[in-house]
Amino acid sequence: RNLILTPVTQARIVPNVYVTSPLVETNKLVSPGGILLPVANYGPPVHQASFTVRCQRKIASVKSLRYGSRTFKQTNGMVSFSLPVDLTDFIVLTPARKK
């Protein structure tokens, strides 16, 4: 993955989603109700994968279909969290309600 992302990194382009485990793949699907990350692991189970998601909206919660609510940090337009990844999972980032 690092080899493929070299031109992107050199151009200082920030990917929509970054995962620390090289065989874990996800995409960012955005809707008015939040962000969905379908996750697929093409390698052995990962004890703890770290995810960083580009997100300008304030997030109220991060939930994994498999592992439930996750603690997260949101700074500078990025949301970060970690969780184990077996084969597949779905992660939902729910935006905070507008006042």
mmCIF file of N, CA and C in Angstrom, residues 25-96:
data_model
loop_
_atom_site.group_PDB
_atom_site.id
_atom_site.type_symbol
_atom_site.label_atom_id
_atom_site.label_comp_id
_atom_site.label_asym_id
_atom_site.label_seq_id
_atom_site.Cartn_x
_atom_site.Cartn_y
_atom_site.Cartn_z
ATOM 1 N N GLU A 25 -8.881 -2.795 4.303
ATOM 2 C CA GLU A 25 -9.321 -1.821 3.303
ATOM 3 C C GLU A 25 -10.687 -1.263 3.697
ATOM 4 N N THR A 26 -10.905 0.009 3.398
ATOM 5 C CA THR A 26 -12.202 0.630 3.636
ATOM 6 C C THR A 26 -12.416 1.765 2.655
ATOM 7 N N ASN A 27 -13.654 2.175 2.520
ATOM 8 C CA ASN A 27 -14.036 3.338 1.734
ATOM 9 C C ASN A 27 -14.903 4.216 2.613
ATOM 10 N N LYS A 28 -15.020 5.463 2.245
ATOM 11 C CA LYS A 28 -15.833 6.416 3.001
ATOM 12 C C LYS A 28 -17.099 6.709 2.214
ATOM 13 N N LEU A 29 -18.240 6.297 2.753
ATOM 14 C CA LEU A 29 -19.527 6.547 2.128
ATOM 15 C C LEU A 29 -20.244 7.596 2.967
ATOM 16 N N VAL A 30 -20.542 8.750 2.356
ATOM 17 C CA VAL A 30 -21.094 9.888 3.085
ATOM 18 C C VAL A 30 -22.557 10.093 2.736
ATOM 19 N N SER A 31 -23.374 10.370 3.762
ATOM 20 C CA SER A 31 -24.781 10.707 3.568
ATOM 21 C C SER A 31 -25.139 11.785 4.587
ATOM 22 N N PRO A 32 -26.317 12.404 4.457
ATOM 23 C CA PRO A 32 -26.719 13.393 5.462
ATOM 24 C C PRO A 32 -26.796 12.804 6.877
ATOM 25 N N GLY A 33 -27.040 11.504 6.981
ATOM 26 C CA GLY A 33 -27.140 10.848 8.284
ATOM 27 C C GLY A 33 -25.818 10.444 8.897
ATOM 28 N N GLY A 34 -24.717 10.615 8.183
ATOM 29 C CA GLY A 34 -23.407 10.260 8.727
ATOM 30 C C GLY A 34 -22.477 9.652 7.705
ATOM 31 N N ILE A 35 -21.489 8.939 8.201
ATOM 32 C CA ILE A 35 -20.456 8.323 7.373
ATOM 33 C C ILE A 35 -20.433 6.832 7.673
ATOM 34 N N LEU A 36 -20.407 6.024 6.626
ATOM 35 C CA LEU A 36 -20.306 4.575 6.764
ATOM 36 C C LEU A 36 -18.968 4.129 6.206
ATOM 37 N N LEU A 37 -18.270 3.298 6.966
ATOM 38 C CA LEU A 37 -17.007 2.704 6.520
ATOM 39 C C LEU A 37 -17.190 1.193 6.454
ATOM 40 N N PRO A 38 -17.395 0.617 5.254
ATOM 41 C CA PRO A 38 -17.378 -0.836 5.146
ATOM 42 C C PRO A 38 -15.918 -1.296 5.204
ATOM 43 N N VAL A 39 -15.615 -2.237 6.070
ATOM 44 C CA VAL A 39 -14.230 -2.656 6.310
ATOM 45 C C VAL A 39 -14.051 -4.109 5.882
ATOM 46 N N ALA A 40 -12.963 -4.375 5.148
ATOM 47 C CA ALA A 40 -12.608 -5.743 4.747
ATOM 48 C C ALA A 40 -11.144 -5.991 5.097
ATOM 49 N N ASN A 41 -10.873 -7.144 5.690
ATOM 50 C CA ASN A 41 -9.512 -7.533 6.045
ATOM 51 C C ASN A 41 -9.098 -8.692 5.150
ATOM 52 N N TYR A 42 -8.043 -8.495 4.373
ATOM 53 C CA TYR A 42 -7.556 -9.518 3.449
ATOM 54 C C TYR A 42 -6.394 -10.322 4.020
ATOM 55 N N GLY A 43 -6.134 -10.147 5.314
ATOM 56 C CA GLY A 43 -5.041 -10.874 5.961
ATOM 57 C C GLY A 43 -5.528 -11.522 7.237
ATOM 58 N N PRO A 44 -4.591 -11.894 8.108
ATOM 59 C CA PRO A 44 -4.982 -12.486 9.388
ATOM 60 C C PRO A 44 -5.672 -11.445 10.269
ATOM 61 N N PRO A 45 -6.414 -11.892 11.284
ATOM 62 C CA PRO A 45 -7.071 -10.930 12.181
ATOM 63 C C PRO A 45 -6.080 -9.922 12.757
ATOM 64 N N VAL A 46 -6.539 -8.680 12.888
ATOM 65 C CA VAL A 46 -5.696 -7.592 13.395
ATOM 66 C C VAL A 46 -6.174 -7.256 14.805
ATOM 67 N N HIS A 47 -5.249 -7.328 15.759
ATOM 68 C CA HIS A 47 -5.605 -7.071 17.160
ATOM 69 C C HIS A 47 -6.115 -5.649 17.364
ATOM 70 N N GLN A 48 -5.480 -4.659 16.737
ATOM 71 C CA GLN A 48 -5.888 -3.264 16.896
ATOM 72 C C GLN A 48 -5.449 -2.475 15.668
ATOM 73 N N ALA A 49 -6.403 -2.101 14.828
ATOM 74 C CA ALA A 49 -6.112 -1.264 13.662
ATOM 75 C C ALA A 49 -6.536 0.159 13.990
ATOM 76 N N SER A 50 -5.708 1.116 13.617
ATOM 77 C CA SER A 50 -6.038 2.524 13.832
ATOM 78 C C SER A 50 -6.573 3.118 12.540
ATOM 79 N N PHE A 51 -7.675 3.838 12.654
ATOM 80 C CA PHE A 51 -8.331 4.480 11.522
ATOM 81 C C PHE A 51 -8.263 5.994 11.702
ATOM 82 N N THR A 52 -8.025 6.708 10.617
ATOM 83 C CA THR A 52 -8.097 8.163 10.604
ATOM 84 C C THR A 52 -8.984 8.541 9.433
ATOM 85 N N VAL A 53 -10.062 9.282 9.722
ATOM 86 C CA VAL A 53 -11.059 9.631 8.713
ATOM 87 C C VAL A 53 -11.121 11.146 8.581
ATOM 88 N N ARG A 54 -11.000 11.630 7.348
ATOM 89 C CA ARG A 54 -11.141 13.064 7.109
ATOM 90 C C ARG A 54 -12.621 13.415 7.230
ATOM 91 N N CYS A 55 -12.933 14.399 8.087
ATOM 92 C CA CYS A 55 -14.337 14.723 8.358
ATOM 93 C C CYS A 55 -14.438 16.139 8.900
ATOM 94 N N GLN A 56 -15.103 17.020 8.159
ATOM 95 C CA GLN A 56 -15.256 18.404 8.595
ATOM 96 C C GLN A 56 -16.441 18.575 9.549
ATOM 97 N N ARG A 57 -17.401 17.650 9.525
ATOM 98 C CA ARG A 57 -18.557 17.732 10.417
ATOM 99 C C ARG A 57 -18.175 17.259 11.812
ATOM 100 N N LYS A 58 -18.787 17.862 12.821
ATOM 101 C CA LYS A 58 -18.544 17.410 14.196
ATOM 102 C C LYS A 58 -19.230 16.069 14.386
ATOM 103 N N ILE A 59 -18.490 15.103 14.919
ATOM 104 C CA ILE A 59 -18.993 13.744 15.102
ATOM 105 C C ILE A 59 -19.424 13.541 16.555
ATOM 106 N N ALA A 60 -20.596 12.907 16.726
ATOM 107 C CA ALA A 60 -21.118 12.620 18.067
ATOM 108 C C ALA A 60 -20.729 11.226 18.538
ATOM 109 N N SER A 61 -20.648 10.257 17.593
ATOM 110 C CA SER A 61 -20.316 8.891 18.002
ATOM 111 C C SER A 61 -19.691 8.102 16.862
ATOM 112 N N VAL A 62 -18.935 7.092 17.254
ATOM 113 C CA VAL A 62 -18.347 6.130 16.319
ATOM 114 C C VAL A 62 -18.757 4.752 16.819
ATOM 115 N N LYS A 63 -19.429 3.976 15.959
ATOM 116 C CA LYS A 63 -19.895 2.646 16.352
ATOM 117 C C LYS A 63 -19.510 1.609 15.313
ATOM 118 N N SER A 64 -19.027 0.489 15.804
ATOM 119 C CA SER A 64 -18.704 -0.668 14.982
ATOM 120 C C SER A 64 -19.863 -1.650 15.094
ATOM 121 N N LEU A 65 -20.265 -2.229 13.971
ATOM 122 C CA LEU A 65 -21.325 -3.232 13.994
ATOM 123 C C LEU A 65 -20.918 -4.407 14.879
ATOM 124 N N ARG A 66 -19.650 -4.743 14.841
ATOM 125 C CA ARG A 66 -19.151 -5.901 15.568
ATOM 126 C C ARG A 66 -18.782 -5.602 17.021
ATOM 127 N N TYR A 67 -18.206 -4.421 17.277
ATOM 128 C CA TYR A 67 -17.660 -4.120 18.599
ATOM 129 C C TYR A 67 -18.373 -2.988 19.343
ATOM 130 N N GLY A 68 -19.413 -2.405 18.755
ATOM 131 C CA GLY A 68 -20.178 -1.361 19.434
ATOM 132 C C GLY A 68 -19.472 -0.011 19.452
ATOM 133 N N SER A 69 -19.843 0.811 20.425
ATOM 134 C CA SER A 69 -19.311 2.176 20.530
ATOM 135 C C SER A 69 -17.797 2.165 20.747
ATOM 136 N N ARG A 70 -17.148 3.101 20.091
ATOM 137 C CA ARG A 70 -15.687 3.232 20.200
ATOM 138 C C ARG A 70 -15.355 4.627 20.696
ATOM 139 N N THR A 71 -14.290 4.729 21.478
ATOM 140 C CA THR A 71 -13.803 6.059 21.838
ATOM 141 C C THR A 71 -13.088 6.626 20.627
ATOM 142 N N PHE A 72 -13.142 7.939 20.466
ATOM 143 C CA PHE A 72 -12.527 8.575 19.305
ATOM 144 C C PHE A 72 -12.044 9.964 19.676
ATOM 145 N N LYS A 73 -11.165 10.505 18.830
ATOM 146 C CA LYS A 73 -10.695 11.878 18.953
ATOM 147 C C LYS A 73 -10.989 12.585 17.641
ATOM 148 N N GLN A 74 -11.403 13.838 17.718
ATOM 149 C CA GLN A 74 -11.611 14.635 16.514
ATOM 150 C C GLN A 74 -10.828 15.928 16.656
ATOM 151 N N THR A 75 -9.838 16.101 15.776
ATOM 152 C CA THR A 75 -9.025 17.313 15.769
ATOM 153 C C THR A 75 -8.659 17.662 14.337
ATOM 154 N N ASN A 76 -8.660 18.956 14.043
ATOM 155 C CA ASN A 76 -8.226 19.467 12.734
ATOM 156 C C ASN A 76 -8.880 18.755 11.558
ATOM 157 N N GLY A 77 -10.180 18.494 11.647
ATOM 158 C CA GLY A 77 -10.898 17.869 10.542
ATOM 159 C C GLY A 77 -10.629 16.389 10.363
ATOM 160 N N MET A 78 -10.059 15.742 11.373
ATOM 161 C CA MET A 78 -9.766 14.309 11.310
ATOM 162 C C MET A 78 -10.352 13.607 12.536
ATOM 163 N N VAL A 79 -10.948 12.438 12.311
ATOM 164 C CA VAL A 79 -11.473 11.604 13.395
ATOM 165 C C VAL A 79 -10.604 10.357 13.479
ATOM 166 N N SER A 80 -10.115 10.048 14.682
ATOM 167 C CA SER A 80 -9.238 8.893 14.874
ATOM 168 C C SER A 80 -9.828 7.948 15.916
ATOM 169 N N PHE A 81 -9.699 6.642 15.638
ATOM 170 C CA PHE A 81 -10.169 5.616 16.563
ATOM 171 C C PHE A 81 -9.474 4.307 16.220
ATOM 172 N N SER A 82 -9.575 3.334 17.110
ATOM 173 C CA SER A 82 -8.958 2.022 16.903
ATOM 174 C C SER A 82 -9.950 0.921 17.242
ATOM 175 N N LEU A 83 -9.770 -0.224 16.595
ATOM 176 C CA LEU A 83 -10.574 -1.399 16.920
ATOM 177 C C LEU A 83 -9.951 -2.635 16.292
ATOM 178 N N PRO A 84 -10.278 -3.822 16.827
ATOM 179 C CA PRO A 84 -9.825 -5.060 16.203
ATOM 180 C C PRO A 84 -10.553 -5.261 14.873
ATOM 181 N N VAL A 85 -9.915 -5.951 13.946
ATOM 182 C CA VAL A 85 -10.560 -6.272 12.670
ATOM 183 C C VAL A 85 -10.331 -7.747 12.375
ATOM 184 N N ASP A 86 -11.429 -8.499 12.314
ATOM 185 C CA ASP A 86 -11.331 -9.910 11.947
ATOM 186 C C ASP A 86 -11.425 -10.009 10.423
ATOM 187 N N LEU A 87 -12.596 -10.289 9.882
ATOM 188 C CA LEU A 87 -12.773 -10.345 8.425
ATOM 189 C C LEU A 87 -13.428 -9.084 7.886
ATOM 190 N N THR A 88 -14.625 -8.782 8.412
ATOM 191 C CA THR A 88 -15.365 -7.613 7.928
ATOM 192 C C THR A 88 -16.006 -6.887 9.108
ATOM 193 N N ASP A 89 -16.385 -5.653 8.848
ATOM 194 C CA ASP A 89 -17.094 -4.860 9.840
ATOM 195 C C ASP A 89 -17.703 -3.665 9.112
ATOM 196 N N PHE A 90 -18.622 -2.998 9.760
ATOM 197 C CA PHE A 90 -19.172 -1.741 9.288
ATOM 198 C C PHE A 90 -19.047 -0.755 10.431
ATOM 199 N N ILE A 91 -18.510 0.423 10.149
ATOM 200 C CA ILE A 91 -18.323 1.448 11.164
ATOM 201 C C ILE A 91 -19.153 2.664 10.755
ATOM 202 N N VAL A 92 -19.923 3.186 11.711
ATOM 203 C CA VAL A 92 -20.770 4.349 11.453
ATOM 204 C C VAL A 92 -20.288 5.523 12.294
ATOM 205 N N LEU A 93 -20.025 6.639 11.628
ATOM 206 C CA LEU A 93 -19.701 7.885 12.304
ATOM 207 C C LEU A 93 -20.950 8.754 12.224
ATOM 208 N N THR A 94 -21.556 9.025 13.378
ATOM 209 C CA THR A 94 -22.799 9.788 13.429
ATOM 210 C C THR A 94 -22.480 11.243 13.754
ATOM 211 N N PRO A 95 -22.994 12.165 12.927
ATOM 212 C CA PRO A 95 -22.702 13.584 13.180
ATOM 213 C C PRO A 95 -23.490 14.108 14.382
ATOM 214 N N ALA A 96 -22.922 15.144 15.018
ATOM 215 C CA ALA A 96 -23.622 15.818 16.101
ATOM 216 C C ALA A 96 -24.794 16.592 15.505
#
